[in-house]
One Martini backbone bead per residue (centre of mass of N, CA, C, O) as a GRO file, in nm:
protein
  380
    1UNK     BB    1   0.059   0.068  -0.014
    2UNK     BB    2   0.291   0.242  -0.028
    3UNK     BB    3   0.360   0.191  -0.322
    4UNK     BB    4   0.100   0.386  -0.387
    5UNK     BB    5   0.122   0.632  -0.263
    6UNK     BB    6   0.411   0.681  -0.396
    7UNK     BB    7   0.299   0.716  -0.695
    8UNK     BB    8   0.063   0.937  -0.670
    9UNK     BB    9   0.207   1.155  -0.570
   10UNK     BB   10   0.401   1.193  -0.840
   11UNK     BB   11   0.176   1.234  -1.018
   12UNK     BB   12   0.076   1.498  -0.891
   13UNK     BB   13   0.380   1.639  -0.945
   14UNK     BB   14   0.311   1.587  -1.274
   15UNK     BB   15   0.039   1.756  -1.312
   16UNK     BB   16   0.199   2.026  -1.149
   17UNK     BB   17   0.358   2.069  -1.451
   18UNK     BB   18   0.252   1.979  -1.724
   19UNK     BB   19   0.219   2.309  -1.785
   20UNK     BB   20   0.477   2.394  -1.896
   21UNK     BB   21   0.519   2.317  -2.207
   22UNK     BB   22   0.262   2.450  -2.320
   23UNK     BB   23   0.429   2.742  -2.245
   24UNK     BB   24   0.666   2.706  -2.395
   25UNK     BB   25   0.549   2.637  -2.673
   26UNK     BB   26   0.453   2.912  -2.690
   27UNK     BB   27   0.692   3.101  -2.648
   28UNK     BB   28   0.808   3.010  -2.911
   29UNK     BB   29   0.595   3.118  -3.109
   30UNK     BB   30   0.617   3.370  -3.067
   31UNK     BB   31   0.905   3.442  -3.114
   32UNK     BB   32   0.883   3.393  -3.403
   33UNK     BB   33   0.620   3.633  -3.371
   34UNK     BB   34   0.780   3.917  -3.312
   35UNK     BB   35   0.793   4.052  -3.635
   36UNK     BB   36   0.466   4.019  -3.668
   37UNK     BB   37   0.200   4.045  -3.709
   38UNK     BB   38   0.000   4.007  -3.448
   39UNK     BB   39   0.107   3.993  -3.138
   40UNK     BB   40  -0.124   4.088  -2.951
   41UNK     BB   41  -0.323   3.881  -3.045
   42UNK     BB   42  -0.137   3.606  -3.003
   43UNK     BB   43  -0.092   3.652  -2.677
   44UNK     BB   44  -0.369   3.652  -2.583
   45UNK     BB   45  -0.492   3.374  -2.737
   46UNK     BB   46  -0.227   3.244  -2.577
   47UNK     BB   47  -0.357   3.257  -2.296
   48UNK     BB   48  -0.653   3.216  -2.304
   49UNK     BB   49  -0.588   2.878  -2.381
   50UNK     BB   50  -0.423   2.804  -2.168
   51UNK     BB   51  -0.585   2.837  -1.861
   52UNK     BB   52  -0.752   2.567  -1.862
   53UNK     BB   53  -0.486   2.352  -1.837
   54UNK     BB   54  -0.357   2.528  -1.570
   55UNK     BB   55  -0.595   2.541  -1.366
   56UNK     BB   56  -0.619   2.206  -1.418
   57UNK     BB   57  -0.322   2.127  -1.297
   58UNK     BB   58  -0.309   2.324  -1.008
   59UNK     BB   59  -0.634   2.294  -0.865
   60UNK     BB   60  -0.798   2.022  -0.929
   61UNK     BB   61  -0.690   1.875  -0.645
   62UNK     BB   62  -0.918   2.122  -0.497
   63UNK     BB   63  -1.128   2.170  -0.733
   64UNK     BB   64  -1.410   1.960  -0.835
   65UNK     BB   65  -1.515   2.136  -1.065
   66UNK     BB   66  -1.245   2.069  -1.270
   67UNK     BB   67  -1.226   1.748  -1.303
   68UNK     BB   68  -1.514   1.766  -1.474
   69UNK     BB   69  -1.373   1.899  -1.719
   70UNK     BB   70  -1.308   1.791  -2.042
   71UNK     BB   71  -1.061   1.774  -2.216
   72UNK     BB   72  -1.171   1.854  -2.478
   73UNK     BB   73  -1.234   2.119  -2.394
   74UNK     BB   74  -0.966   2.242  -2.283
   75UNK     BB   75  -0.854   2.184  -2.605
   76UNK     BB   76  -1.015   2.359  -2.793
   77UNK     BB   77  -0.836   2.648  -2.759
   78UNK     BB   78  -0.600   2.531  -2.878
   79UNK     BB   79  -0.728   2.453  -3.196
   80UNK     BB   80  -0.818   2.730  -3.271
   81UNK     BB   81  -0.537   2.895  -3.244
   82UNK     BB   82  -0.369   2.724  -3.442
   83UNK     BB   83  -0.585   2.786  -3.686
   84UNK     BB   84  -0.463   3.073  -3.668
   85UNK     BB   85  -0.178   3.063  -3.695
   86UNK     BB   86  -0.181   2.866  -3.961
   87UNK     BB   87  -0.288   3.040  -4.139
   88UNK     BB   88  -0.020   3.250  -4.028
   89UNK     BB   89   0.282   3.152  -4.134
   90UNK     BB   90   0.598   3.045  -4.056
   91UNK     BB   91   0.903   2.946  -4.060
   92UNK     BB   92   0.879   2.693  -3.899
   93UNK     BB   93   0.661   2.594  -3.768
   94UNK     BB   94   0.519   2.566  -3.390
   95UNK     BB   95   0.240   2.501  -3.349
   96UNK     BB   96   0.112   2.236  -3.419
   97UNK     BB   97   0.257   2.093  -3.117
   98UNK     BB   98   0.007   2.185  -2.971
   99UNK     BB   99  -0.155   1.903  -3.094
  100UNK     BB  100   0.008   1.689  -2.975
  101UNK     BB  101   0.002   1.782  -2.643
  102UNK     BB  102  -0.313   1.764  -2.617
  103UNK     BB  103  -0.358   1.455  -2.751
  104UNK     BB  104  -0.145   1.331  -2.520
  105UNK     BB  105  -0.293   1.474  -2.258
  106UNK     BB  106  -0.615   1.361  -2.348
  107UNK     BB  107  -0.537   1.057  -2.352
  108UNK     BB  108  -0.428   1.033  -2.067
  109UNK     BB  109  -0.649   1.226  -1.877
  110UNK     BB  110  -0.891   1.110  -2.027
  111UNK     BB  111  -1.098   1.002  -2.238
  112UNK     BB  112  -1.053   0.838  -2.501
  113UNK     BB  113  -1.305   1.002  -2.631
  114UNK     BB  114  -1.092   1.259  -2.594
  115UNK     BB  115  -0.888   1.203  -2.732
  116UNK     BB  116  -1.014   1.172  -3.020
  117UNK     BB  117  -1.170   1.411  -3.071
  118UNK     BB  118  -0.868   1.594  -3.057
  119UNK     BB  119  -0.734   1.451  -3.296
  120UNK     BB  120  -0.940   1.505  -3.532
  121UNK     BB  121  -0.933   1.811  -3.500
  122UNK     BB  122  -0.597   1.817  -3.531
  123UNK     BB  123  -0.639   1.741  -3.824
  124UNK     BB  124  -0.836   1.939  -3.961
  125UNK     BB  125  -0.680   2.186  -3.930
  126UNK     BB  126  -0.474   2.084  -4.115
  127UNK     BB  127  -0.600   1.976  -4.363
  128UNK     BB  128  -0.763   2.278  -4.391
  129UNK     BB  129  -0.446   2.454  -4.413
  130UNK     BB  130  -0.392   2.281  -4.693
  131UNK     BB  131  -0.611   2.320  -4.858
  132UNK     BB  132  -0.576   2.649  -4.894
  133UNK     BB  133  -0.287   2.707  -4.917
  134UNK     BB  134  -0.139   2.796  -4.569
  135UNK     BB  135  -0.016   2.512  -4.538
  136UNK     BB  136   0.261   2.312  -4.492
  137UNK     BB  137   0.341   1.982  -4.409
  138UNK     BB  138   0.124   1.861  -4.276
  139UNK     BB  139   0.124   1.549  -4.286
  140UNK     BB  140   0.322   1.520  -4.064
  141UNK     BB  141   0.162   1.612  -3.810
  142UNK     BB  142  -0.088   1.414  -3.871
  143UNK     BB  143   0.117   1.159  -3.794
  144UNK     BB  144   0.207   1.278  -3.521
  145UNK     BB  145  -0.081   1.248  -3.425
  146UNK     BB  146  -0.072   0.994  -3.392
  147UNK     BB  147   0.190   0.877  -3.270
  148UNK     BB  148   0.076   1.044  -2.985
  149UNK     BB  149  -0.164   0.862  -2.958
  150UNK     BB  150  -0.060   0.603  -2.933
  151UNK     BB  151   0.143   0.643  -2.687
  152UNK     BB  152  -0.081   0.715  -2.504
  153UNK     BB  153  -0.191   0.434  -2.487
  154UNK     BB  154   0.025   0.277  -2.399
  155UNK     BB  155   0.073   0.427  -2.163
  156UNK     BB  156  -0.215   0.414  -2.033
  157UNK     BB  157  -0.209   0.051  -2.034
  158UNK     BB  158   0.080   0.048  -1.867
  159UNK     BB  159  -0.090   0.210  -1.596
  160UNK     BB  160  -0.272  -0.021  -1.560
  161UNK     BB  161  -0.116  -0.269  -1.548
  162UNK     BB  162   0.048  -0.119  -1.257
  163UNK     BB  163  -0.200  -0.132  -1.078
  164UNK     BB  164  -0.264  -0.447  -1.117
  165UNK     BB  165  -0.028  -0.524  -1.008
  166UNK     BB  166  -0.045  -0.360  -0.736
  167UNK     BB  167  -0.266  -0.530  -0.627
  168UNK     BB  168  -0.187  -0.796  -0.645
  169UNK     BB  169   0.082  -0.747  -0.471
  170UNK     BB  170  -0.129  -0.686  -0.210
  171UNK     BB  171  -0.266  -0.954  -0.220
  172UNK     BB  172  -0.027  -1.145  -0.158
  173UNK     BB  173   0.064  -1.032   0.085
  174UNK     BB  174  -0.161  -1.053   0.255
  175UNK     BB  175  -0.140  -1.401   0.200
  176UNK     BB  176   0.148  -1.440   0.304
  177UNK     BB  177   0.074  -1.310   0.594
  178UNK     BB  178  -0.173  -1.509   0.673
  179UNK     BB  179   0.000  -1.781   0.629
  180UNK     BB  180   0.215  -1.706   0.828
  181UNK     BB  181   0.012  -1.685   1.094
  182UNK     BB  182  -0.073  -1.999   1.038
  183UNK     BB  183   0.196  -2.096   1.080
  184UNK     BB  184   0.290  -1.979   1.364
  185UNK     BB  185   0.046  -2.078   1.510
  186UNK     BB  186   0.068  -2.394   1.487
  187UNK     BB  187   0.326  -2.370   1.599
  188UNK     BB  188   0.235  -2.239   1.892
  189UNK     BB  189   0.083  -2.505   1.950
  190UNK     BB  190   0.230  -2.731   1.957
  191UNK     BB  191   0.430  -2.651   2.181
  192UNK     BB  192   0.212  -2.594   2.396
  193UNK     BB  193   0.073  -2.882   2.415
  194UNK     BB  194   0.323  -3.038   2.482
  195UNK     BB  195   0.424  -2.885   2.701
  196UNK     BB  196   0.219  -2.889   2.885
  197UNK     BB  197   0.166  -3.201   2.915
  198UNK     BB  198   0.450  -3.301   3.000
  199UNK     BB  199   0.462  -3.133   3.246
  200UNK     BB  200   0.233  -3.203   3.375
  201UNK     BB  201   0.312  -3.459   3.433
  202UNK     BB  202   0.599  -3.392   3.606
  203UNK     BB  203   0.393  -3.239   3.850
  204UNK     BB  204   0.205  -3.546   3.910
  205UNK     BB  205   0.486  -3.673   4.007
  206UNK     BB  206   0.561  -3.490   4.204
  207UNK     BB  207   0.325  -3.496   4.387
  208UNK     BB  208   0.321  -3.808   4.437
  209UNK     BB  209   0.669  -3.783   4.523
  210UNK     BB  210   0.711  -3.573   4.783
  211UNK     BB  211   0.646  -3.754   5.001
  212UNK     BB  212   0.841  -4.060   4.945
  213UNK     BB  213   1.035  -3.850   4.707
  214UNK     BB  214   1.205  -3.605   4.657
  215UNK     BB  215   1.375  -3.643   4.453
  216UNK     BB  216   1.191  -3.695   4.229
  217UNK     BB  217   1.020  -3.465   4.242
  218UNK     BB  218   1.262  -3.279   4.129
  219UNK     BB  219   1.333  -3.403   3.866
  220UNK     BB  220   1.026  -3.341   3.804
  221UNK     BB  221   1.076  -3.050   3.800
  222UNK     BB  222   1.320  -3.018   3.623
  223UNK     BB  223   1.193  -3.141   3.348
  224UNK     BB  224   0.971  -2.904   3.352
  225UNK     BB  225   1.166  -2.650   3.324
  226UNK     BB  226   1.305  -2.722   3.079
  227UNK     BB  227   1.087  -2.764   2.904
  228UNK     BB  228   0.990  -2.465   2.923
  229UNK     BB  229   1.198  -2.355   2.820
  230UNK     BB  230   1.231  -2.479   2.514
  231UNK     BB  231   1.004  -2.387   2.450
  232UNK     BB  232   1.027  -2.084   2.461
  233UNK     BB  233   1.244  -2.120   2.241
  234UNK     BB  234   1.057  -2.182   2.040
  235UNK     BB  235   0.846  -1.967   1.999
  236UNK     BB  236   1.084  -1.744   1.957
  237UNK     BB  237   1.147  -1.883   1.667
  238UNK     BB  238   0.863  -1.888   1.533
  239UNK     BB  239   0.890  -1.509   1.596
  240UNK     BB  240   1.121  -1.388   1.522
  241UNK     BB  241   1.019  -1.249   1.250
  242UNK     BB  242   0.853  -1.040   1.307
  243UNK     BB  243   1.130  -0.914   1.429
  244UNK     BB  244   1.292  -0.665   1.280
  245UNK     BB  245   1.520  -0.649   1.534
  246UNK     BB  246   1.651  -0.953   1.463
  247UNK     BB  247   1.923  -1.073   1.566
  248UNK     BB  248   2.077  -1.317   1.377
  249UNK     BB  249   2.024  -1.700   1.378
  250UNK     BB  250   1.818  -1.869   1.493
  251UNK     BB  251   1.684  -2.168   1.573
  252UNK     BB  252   1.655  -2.455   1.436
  253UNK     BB  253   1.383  -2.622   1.342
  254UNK     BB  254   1.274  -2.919   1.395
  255UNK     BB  255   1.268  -3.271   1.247
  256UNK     BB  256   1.300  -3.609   1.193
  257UNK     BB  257   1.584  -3.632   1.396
  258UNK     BB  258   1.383  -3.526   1.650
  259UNK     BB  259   1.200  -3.761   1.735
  260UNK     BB  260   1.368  -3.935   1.963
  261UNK     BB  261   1.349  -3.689   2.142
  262UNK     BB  262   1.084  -3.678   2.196
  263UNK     BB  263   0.997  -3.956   2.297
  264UNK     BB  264   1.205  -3.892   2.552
  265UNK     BB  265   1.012  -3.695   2.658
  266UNK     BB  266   0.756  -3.875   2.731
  267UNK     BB  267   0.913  -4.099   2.888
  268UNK     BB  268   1.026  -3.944   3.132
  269UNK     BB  269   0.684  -3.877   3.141
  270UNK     BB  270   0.564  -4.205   3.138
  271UNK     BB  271   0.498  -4.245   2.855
  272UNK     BB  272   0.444  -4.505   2.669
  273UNK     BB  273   0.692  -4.534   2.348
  274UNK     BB  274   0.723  -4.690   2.010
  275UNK     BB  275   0.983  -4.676   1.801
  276UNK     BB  276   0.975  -4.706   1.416
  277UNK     BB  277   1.238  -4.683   1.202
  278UNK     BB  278   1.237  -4.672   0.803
  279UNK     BB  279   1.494  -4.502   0.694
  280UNK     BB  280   1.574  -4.170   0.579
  281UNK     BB  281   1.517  -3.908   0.739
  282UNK     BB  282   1.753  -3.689   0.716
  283UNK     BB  283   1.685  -3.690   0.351
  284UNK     BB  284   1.466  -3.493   0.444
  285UNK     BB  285   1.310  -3.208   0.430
  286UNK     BB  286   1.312  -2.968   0.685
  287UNK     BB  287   0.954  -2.924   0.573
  288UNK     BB  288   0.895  -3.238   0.602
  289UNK     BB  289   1.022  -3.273   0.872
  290UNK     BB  290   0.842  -3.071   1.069
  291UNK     BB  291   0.594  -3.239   1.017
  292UNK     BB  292   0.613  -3.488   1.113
  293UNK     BB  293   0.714  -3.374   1.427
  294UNK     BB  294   0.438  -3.253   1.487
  295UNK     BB  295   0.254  -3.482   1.426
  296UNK     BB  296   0.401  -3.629   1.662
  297UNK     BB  297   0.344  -3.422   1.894
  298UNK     BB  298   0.001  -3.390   1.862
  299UNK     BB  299  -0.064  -3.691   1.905
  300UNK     BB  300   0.103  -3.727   2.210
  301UNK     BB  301  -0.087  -3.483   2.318
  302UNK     BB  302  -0.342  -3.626   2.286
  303UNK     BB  303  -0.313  -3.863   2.437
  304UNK     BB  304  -0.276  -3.723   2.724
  305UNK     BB  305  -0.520  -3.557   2.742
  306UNK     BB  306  -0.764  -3.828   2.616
  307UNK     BB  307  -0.527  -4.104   2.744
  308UNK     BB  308  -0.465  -4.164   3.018
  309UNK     BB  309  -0.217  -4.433   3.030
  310UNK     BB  310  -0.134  -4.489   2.757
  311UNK     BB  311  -0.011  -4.630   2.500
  312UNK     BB  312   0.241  -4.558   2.214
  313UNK     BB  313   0.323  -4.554   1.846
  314UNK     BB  314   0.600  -4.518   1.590
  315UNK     BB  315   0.565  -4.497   1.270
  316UNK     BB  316   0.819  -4.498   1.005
  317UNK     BB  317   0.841  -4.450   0.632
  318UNK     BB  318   1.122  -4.443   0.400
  319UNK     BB  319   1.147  -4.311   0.071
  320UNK     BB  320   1.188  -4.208  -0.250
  321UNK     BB  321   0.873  -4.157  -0.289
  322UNK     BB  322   0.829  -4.202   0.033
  323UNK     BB  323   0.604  -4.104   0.295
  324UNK     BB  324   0.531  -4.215   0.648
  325UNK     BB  325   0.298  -4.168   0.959
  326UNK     BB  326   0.255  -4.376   1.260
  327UNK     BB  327  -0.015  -4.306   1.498
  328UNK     BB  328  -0.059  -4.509   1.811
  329UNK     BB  329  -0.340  -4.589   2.048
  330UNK     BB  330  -0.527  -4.636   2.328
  331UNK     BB  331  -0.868  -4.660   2.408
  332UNK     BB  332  -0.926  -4.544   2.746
  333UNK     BB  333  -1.190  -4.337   2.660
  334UNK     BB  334  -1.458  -4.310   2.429
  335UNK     BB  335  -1.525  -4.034   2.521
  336UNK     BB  336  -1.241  -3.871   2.471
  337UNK     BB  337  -1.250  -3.853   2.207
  338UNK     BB  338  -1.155  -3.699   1.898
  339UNK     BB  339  -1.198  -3.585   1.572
  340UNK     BB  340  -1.127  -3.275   1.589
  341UNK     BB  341  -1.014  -2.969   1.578
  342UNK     BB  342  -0.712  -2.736   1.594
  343UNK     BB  343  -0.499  -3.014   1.568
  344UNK     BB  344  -0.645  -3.177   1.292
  345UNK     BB  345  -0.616  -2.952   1.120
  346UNK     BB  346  -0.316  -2.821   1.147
  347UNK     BB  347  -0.237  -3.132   1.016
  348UNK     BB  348  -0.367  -3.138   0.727
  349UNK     BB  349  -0.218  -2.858   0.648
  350UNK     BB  350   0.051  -2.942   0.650
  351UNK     BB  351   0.005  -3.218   0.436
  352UNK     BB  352  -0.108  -3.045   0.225
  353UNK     BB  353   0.166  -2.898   0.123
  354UNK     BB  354   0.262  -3.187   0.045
  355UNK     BB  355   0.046  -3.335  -0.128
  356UNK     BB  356  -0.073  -3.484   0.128
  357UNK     BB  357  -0.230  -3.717   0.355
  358UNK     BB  358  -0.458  -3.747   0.645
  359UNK     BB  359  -0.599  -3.972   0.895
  360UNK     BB  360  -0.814  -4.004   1.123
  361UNK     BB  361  -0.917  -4.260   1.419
  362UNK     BB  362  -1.100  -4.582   1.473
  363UNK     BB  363  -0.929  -4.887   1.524
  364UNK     BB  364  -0.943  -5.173   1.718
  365UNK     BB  365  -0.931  -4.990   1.974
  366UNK     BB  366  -0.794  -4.743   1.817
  367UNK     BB  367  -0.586  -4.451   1.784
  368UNK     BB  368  -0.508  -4.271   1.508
  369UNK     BB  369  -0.241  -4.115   1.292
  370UNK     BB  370  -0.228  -4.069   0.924
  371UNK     BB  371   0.038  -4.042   0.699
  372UNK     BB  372   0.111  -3.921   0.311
  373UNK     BB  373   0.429  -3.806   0.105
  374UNK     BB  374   0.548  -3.754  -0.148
  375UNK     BB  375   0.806  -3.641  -0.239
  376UNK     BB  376   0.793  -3.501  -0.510
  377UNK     BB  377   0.577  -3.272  -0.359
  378UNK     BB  378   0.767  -3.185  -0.179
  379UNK     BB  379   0.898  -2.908  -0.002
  380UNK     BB  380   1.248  -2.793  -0.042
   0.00000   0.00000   0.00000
């Protein structure tokens, strides 16, 4: 938006000096006949014409009823005087000049149809002191006023063109910020869902044995706070990017190759959880590792919520052209199912972003979460 606001301002600063150039070319046209009859009467003439388009390029943008006034009106007495100067040429003359500068500021400035008005009036003007034999050459001048035209439109449609990319261009941006948004929502969400169950575990164990065992419950608190420190470092680095002002380069989020340390942080509070790896999993992409882990990571804490108690395993198959992972637990309370909430859909956005499917649910006494990624359409 930024870069629009500063075109405006741009093309504001161009309307206001464009009346300079036919203000130039009249004081040459003078110039020329400083020496001929009627001089007092050509630039009162051009004096005249002159008012209506400087008018309206130094105070349109403040009085709006200026505005309204149709370009081809604005260019009207400049094509009379014209008109009237070239009935009375002299050597090289540059007063037609003044037709090509109306229909090209007519055909940018206004409505089409008034270049096109502006066009044909200052050919007739040419043609017509042509066939009286009061001006040569006017053939060139007429070619002039259509290349004039031409360019003007080139122009016209190349700044319309730009209006368009420019809009296109903010809504990308907006688009791209509001991915950025819904992919850091998603990063802080598994971050925060895993440290708080894993926590609430380590916690509901030192209480369980501060009084049996104190050493028990001190290991299962400090379990607990270094959790909590690495999430809160997770969390800092998945909105790093948000902060402008962020010297360094951040700490690089977790892939499939940290999925035995994350499993060991479940058995540690308790959780019993088998692991089975099977391929390259280190050969996988960052960002199809990172997807992996997350949705490892919101499974196992989907158990602790939902069936605490219970067991889980995890398996990884990875190929050259494939890869799946598989989370399954007992369903120890079918009341405490979910099918659905915002930790499963935040799961499937991140697998379909690769290309692949996940599907959650319940079979054979277990609650499942699987997943399958073509590796070919995973992003780099």
């Amino acid at each position: 938006m930024a870069v629009a606001v500063d075109r405006r301002a741009s093309l504001l600063r161009v309307a206001r000096i464009s009346w300079f150039v036919p203000v130039a070319v009249a004081i040459w046209v003078l110039v020329q006949r400083w020496n001929q009859p009627h001089l007092g009467r050509n630039i009162a003439l051009l004096t005249l014409a002159l008012v209506p388009i400087t008018a309206h390029d130094l105070y349109a943008a403040r009085v709006s009823w200026l505005r309204d006034i149709p370009e081809a009106v604005l260019s009207l007495p400049i094509v009379l005087v014209v008109l009237v100067l070239a009935w009375q040429p002299v050597a090289s003359d540059f007063a037609p000049f003044l037709l090509v500068l109306v229909t090209a500021r007519s055909t940018l400035k206004g409505r089409y149809r008034d270049g096109i008005a502006v066009l044909l009036a200052s050919a007739a003007v040419m043609i017509s002191v042509d066939a009286a034999s009061r001006f040569s050459g006017s053939i060139n001048w007429v070619l002039g006023l259509g290349l004039a035209w031409i360019g003007a439109c080139s122009v016209r449609s190349m700044s319309r063109l730009i209006d368009e990319l420019m809009i296109a261009q903010a809504d990308l941006a907006e688009r791209a910020a509001a991915d950025e948004r819904r992919r850091i929502a998603h990063e802080i969400h598994d971050v925060i869902a895993h440290s708080l169950s894993v926590a609430a575990l380590h916690i509901t164990g030192a209480r369980m044995a501060i009084g049996r065992d104190p050493d028990e419950a001190m290991r299962a608190l400090q379990q607990a706070e270094r959790l909590a420190r690495d999430s809160l470092a997770q969390v800092r680095s998945a909105i790093g990017v948000l902060s402008p002002s962020t010297e360094g380069i951040a700490p690089a989020l977790p892939t499939a190759v940290d999925i035995p340390t994350l499993i060991k942080e479940f058995t540690d509070a308790g959780v019993s959880v088998v692991l089975d790896v099977r391929g390259d999993v280190a050969a996988l992409s960052p960002t199809l590792g990172l997807t992996l882990y997350r949705v490892t990571q919101e499974s196992l804490s989907n158990v602790i919520r939902h069936a605490p108690g219970a067991s889980a395993s995890v398996g990884i198959r990875a190929s050259a052209q494939l890869v799946s992972l598989s989370v399954r637990n007992s369903v120890v309370n079918s009341a405490t199912v979910v099918t659905g909430g915002r930790g499963i859909s935040g799961m499937r956005e991140r697998v379909a972003a690769h290309g692949g499917t996940l599907d959650a649910g319940t079979t054979d006494g277990q609650w499942f979460v699987r997943l399958t990624v073509p590796i070919e359409v995973s992003c780099p």
